[in-house]
Coordinates of C-alpha atoms and ligand atoms in Angstrom, one line a residue:
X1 CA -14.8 -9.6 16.3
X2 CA -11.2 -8.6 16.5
X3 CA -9.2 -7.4 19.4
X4 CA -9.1 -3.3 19.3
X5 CA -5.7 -2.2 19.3
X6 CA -5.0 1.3 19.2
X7 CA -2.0 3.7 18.3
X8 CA -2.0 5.3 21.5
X9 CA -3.6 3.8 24.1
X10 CA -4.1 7.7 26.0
X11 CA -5.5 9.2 23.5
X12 CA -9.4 9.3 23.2
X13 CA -9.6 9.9 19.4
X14 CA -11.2 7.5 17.5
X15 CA -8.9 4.2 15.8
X16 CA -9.7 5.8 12.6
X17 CA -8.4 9.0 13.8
X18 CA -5.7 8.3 15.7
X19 CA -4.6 5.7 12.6
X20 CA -4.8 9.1 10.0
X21 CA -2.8 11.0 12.1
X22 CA -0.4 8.8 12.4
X23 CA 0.2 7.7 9.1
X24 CA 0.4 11.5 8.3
X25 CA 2.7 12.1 10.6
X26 CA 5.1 9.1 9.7
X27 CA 4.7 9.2 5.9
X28 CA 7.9 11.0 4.7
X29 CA 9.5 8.1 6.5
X30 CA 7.8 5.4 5.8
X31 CA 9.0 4.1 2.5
X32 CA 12.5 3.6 3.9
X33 CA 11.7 2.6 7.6
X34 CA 9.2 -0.1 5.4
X35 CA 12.2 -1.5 3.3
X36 CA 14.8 -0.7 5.8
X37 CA 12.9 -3.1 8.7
X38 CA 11.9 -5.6 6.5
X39 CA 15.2 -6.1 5.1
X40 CA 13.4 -5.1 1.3
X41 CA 11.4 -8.5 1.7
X42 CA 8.4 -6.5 1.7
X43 CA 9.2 -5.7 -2.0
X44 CA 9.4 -9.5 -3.0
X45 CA 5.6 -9.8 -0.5
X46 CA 3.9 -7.0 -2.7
X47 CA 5.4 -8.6 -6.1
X48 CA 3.7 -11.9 -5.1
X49 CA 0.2 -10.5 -4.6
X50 CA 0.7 -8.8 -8.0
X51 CA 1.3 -12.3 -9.6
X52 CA -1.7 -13.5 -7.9
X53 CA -3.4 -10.8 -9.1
X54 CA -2.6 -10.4 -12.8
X55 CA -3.5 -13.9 -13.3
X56 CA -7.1 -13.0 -13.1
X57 CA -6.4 -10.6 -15.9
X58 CA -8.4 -7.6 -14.4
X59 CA -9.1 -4.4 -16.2
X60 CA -10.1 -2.6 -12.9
X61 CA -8.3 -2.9 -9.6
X62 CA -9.2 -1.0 -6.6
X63 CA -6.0 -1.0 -4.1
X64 CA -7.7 -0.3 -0.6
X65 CA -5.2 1.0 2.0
X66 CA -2.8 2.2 -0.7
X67 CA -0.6 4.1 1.0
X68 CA 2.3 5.0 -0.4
X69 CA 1.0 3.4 -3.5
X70 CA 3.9 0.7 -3.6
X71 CA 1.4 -2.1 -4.0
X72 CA -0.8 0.0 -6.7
X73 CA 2.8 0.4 -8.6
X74 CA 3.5 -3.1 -8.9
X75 CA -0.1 -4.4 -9.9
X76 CA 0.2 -1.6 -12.5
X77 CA 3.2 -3.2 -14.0
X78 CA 2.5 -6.9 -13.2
X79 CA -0.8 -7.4 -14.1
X80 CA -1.4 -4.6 -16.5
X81 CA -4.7 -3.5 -15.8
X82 CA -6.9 -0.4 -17.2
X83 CA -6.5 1.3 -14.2
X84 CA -5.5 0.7 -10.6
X85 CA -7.6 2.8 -7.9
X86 CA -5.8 3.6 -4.5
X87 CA -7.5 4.6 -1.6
X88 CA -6.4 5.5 1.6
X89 CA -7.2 7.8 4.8
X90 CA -4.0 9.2 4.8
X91 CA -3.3 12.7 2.7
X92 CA 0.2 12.5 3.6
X93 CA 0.9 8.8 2.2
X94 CA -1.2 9.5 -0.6
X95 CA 1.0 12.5 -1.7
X96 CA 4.3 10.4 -0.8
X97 CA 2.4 8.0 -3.8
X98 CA 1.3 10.6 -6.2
X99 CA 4.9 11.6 -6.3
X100 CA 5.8 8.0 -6.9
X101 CA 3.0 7.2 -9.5
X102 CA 4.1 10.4 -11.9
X103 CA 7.9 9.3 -11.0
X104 CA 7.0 6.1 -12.1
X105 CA 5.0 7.6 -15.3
X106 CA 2.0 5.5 -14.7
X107 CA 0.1 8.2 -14.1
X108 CA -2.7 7.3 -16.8
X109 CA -3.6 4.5 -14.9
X110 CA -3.2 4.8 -11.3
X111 CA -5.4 7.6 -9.3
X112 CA -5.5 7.8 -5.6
X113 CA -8.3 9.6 -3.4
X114 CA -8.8 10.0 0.0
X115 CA -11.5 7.6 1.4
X116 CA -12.0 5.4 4.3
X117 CA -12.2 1.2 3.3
X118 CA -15.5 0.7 5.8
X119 CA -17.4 4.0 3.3
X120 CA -16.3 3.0 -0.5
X121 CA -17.1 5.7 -2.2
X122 CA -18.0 3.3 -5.1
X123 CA -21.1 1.4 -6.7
X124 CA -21.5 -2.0 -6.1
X125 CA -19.8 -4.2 -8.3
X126 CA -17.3 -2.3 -9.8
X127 CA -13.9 -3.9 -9.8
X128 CA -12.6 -7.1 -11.0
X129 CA -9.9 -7.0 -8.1
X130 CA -9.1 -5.8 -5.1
X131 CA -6.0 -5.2 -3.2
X132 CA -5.1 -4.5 0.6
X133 CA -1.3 -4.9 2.0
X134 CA -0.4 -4.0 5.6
X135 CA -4.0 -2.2 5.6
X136 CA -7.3 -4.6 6.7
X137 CA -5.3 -5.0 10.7
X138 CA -5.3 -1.0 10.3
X139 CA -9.3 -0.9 10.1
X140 CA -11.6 0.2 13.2
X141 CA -14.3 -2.4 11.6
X142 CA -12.5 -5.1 10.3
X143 CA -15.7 -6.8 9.4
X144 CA -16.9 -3.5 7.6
X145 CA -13.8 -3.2 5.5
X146 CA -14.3 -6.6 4.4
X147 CA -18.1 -6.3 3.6
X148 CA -17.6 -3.0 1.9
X149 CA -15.0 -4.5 -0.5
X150 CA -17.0 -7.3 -1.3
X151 CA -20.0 -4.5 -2.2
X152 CA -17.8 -2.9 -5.1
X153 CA -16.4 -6.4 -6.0
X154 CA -17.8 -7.6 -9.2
X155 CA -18.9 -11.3 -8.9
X156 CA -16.5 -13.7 -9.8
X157 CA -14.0 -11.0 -8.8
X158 CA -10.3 -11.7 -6.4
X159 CA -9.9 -10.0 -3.0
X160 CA -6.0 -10.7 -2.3
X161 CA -4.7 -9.2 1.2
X162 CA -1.3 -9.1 2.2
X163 CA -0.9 -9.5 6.4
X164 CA 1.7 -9.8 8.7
X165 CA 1.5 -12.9 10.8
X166 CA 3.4 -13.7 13.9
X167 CA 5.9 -17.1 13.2
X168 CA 4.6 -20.2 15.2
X169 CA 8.4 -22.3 14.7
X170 CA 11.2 -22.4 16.8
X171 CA 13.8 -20.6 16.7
X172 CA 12.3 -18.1 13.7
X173 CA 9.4 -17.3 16.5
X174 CA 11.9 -17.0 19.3
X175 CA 14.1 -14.6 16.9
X176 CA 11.3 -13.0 15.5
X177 CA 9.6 -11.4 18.8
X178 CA 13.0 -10.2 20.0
X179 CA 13.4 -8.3 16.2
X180 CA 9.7 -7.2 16.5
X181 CA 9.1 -6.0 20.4
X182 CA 13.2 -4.7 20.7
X183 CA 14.8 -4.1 17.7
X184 CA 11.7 -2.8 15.4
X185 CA 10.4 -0.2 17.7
X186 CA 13.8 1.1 18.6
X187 CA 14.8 2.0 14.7
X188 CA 11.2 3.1 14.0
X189 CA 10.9 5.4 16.7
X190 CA 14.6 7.2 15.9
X191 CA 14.0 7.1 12.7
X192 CA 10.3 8.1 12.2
X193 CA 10.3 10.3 15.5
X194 CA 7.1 9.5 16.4
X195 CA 6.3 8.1 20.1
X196 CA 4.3 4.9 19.3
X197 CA 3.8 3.8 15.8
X198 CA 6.2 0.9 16.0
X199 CA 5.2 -0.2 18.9
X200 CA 1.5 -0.3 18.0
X201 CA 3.1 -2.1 14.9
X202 CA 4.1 -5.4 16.5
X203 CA 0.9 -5.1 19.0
X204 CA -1.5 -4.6 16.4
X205 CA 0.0 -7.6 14.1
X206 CA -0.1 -10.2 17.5
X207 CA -3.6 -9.2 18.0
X208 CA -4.8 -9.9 14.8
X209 CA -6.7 -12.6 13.9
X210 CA -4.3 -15.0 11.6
X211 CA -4.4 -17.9 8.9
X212 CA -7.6 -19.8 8.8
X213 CA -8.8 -17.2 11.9
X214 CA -8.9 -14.4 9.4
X215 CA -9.6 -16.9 6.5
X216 CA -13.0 -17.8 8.7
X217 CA -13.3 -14.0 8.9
X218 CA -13.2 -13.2 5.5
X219 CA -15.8 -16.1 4.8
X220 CA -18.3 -14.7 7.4
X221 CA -18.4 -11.6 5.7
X222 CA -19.4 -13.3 3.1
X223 CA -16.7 -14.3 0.6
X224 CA -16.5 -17.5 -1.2
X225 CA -13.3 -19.9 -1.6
X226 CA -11.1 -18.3 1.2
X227 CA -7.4 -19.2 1.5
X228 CA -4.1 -18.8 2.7
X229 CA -0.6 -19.1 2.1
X230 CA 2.5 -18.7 4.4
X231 CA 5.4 -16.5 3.4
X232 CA 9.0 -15.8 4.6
X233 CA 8.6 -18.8 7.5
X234 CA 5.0 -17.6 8.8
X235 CA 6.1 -13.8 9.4
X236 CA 3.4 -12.8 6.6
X237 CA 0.6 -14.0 4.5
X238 CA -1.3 -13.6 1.3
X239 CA -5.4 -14.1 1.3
X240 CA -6.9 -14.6 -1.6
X241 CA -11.0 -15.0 -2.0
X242 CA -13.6 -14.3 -3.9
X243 CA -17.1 -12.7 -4.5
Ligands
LIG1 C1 0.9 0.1 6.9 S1 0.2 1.2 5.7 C2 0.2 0.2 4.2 C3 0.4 1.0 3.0 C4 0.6 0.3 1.7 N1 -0.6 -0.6 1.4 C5 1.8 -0.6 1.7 O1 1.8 -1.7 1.3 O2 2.9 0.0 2.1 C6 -1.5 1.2 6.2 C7 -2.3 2.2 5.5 O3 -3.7 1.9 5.7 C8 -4.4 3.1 5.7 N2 -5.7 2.9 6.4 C9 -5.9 2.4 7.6 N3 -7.3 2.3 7.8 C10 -7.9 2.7 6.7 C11 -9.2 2.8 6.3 N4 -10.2 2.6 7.1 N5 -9.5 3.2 5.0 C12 -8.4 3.6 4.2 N6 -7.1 3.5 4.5 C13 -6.9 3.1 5.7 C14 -3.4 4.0 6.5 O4 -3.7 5.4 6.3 C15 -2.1 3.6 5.9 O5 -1.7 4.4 4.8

């Protein structure tokens, strides 16, 4: 099991809840305080896992965690699927994507809905890929996320998740936790007005289990041919397994 860590440590909602809420409340901000804090290399992350994704030449994608829908955009135009599914618990980052997806005219092939990764509202085996960036540290039940996307996986089918990781080199580690514990919360918290969601940002990403931790995670739950690769000096990574 992974470490808990919650938005607000004072508050006796549920993660799930208090995860919702927040991403409600921070949504109109989050697109800019995303590419702003990242220095856009969040873009170049979410173009990678498209890559990944369209060589696997899907017709279905389900896009757990969605968001904002920037990941569902890109897979859309990358790996030119049917249709592209996002889900998300958030009604407030979902209408921040819808927005997007008609901007973007791809409105014929992406739909979002409001649903929770650890309850699918999906059949088993129904997508040839699946999708998760910034989302699976997010879960209350890691584990349940994981099994649950597996369910409506079709054998043979990709899981690719995109994670923050914490840099283990010196001086990019050094650098990296003054950025993330000083700098980070500071903007986000001007910016996005909200008390604690960059702070539970770099918390929740140095509890998380990382690299072959969550690669032995992802095989427990019972995927097959689990992997990792490193991006951007160790501050993020892309997982890729299958059913
Ligand atoms: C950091 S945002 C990432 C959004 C988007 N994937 C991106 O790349 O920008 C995390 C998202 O995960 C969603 N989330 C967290 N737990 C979830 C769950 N159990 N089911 C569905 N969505 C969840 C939140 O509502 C939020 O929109």
């Amino acid at each position: 099991m992974s470490t808990m860590v919650v938005p607000d440590k004072s508050n006796p909602d549920s993660k799930k809840v208090q995860v919702e809420n927040m991403f409600d409340s921070i949504a109109p901000k989050y697109d800019v305080l995303n590419h702003t804090l990242s220095l856009n290399i969040d873009k170049i992350w979410r173009r990678k896992v498209a890559r990944i994704v369209s060589k696997t030449k899907p017709d279905t994608v389900l896009d757990v965690a969605t968001g904002t829908c920037d990941l569902a955009i890109v897979t859309a135009r990358k790996a030119h699927p049917q249709s592209v599914c996002g889900i998300d618990l958030s009604e407030e980052m979902l209408n921040v994507g819808r927005q997007k997806v008609q901007k973007a005219s791809l409105s014929d092939i992406i739909t979002v809905q409001k649903g929770d990764a650890e309850n699918l509202p999906f059949g088993d085996n129904t997508f040839d890929a699946i999708t998760v960036a910034f989302g699976v540290r997010n879960f209350e039940n890691l584990e349940a996320g994981l099994r649950e996307m597996l369910r409506v996986l079709k054998p043979g089918g990709s899981c690719v998740v995109l994670e923050f990781t914490m840099p283990t080199a010196f001086p990019v580690k050094q650098l990296y936790n003054f950025y993330f514990r000083h700098i980070l919360p500071l903007i986000g918290r001007l910016v996005s007005s909200h008390k604690s969601a960059y702070t539970y940002l770099p918390e929740s990403v140095k509890a998380f289990p990382q690299r072959a931790d969550f690669v032995r995670i992802m095989e427990q739950c019972g995927y097959s041919n689990a992997r990792f690769r490193s991006l951007s000096l160790g501050i993020a990574a892309i997982y890729v397994a299958n059913k």
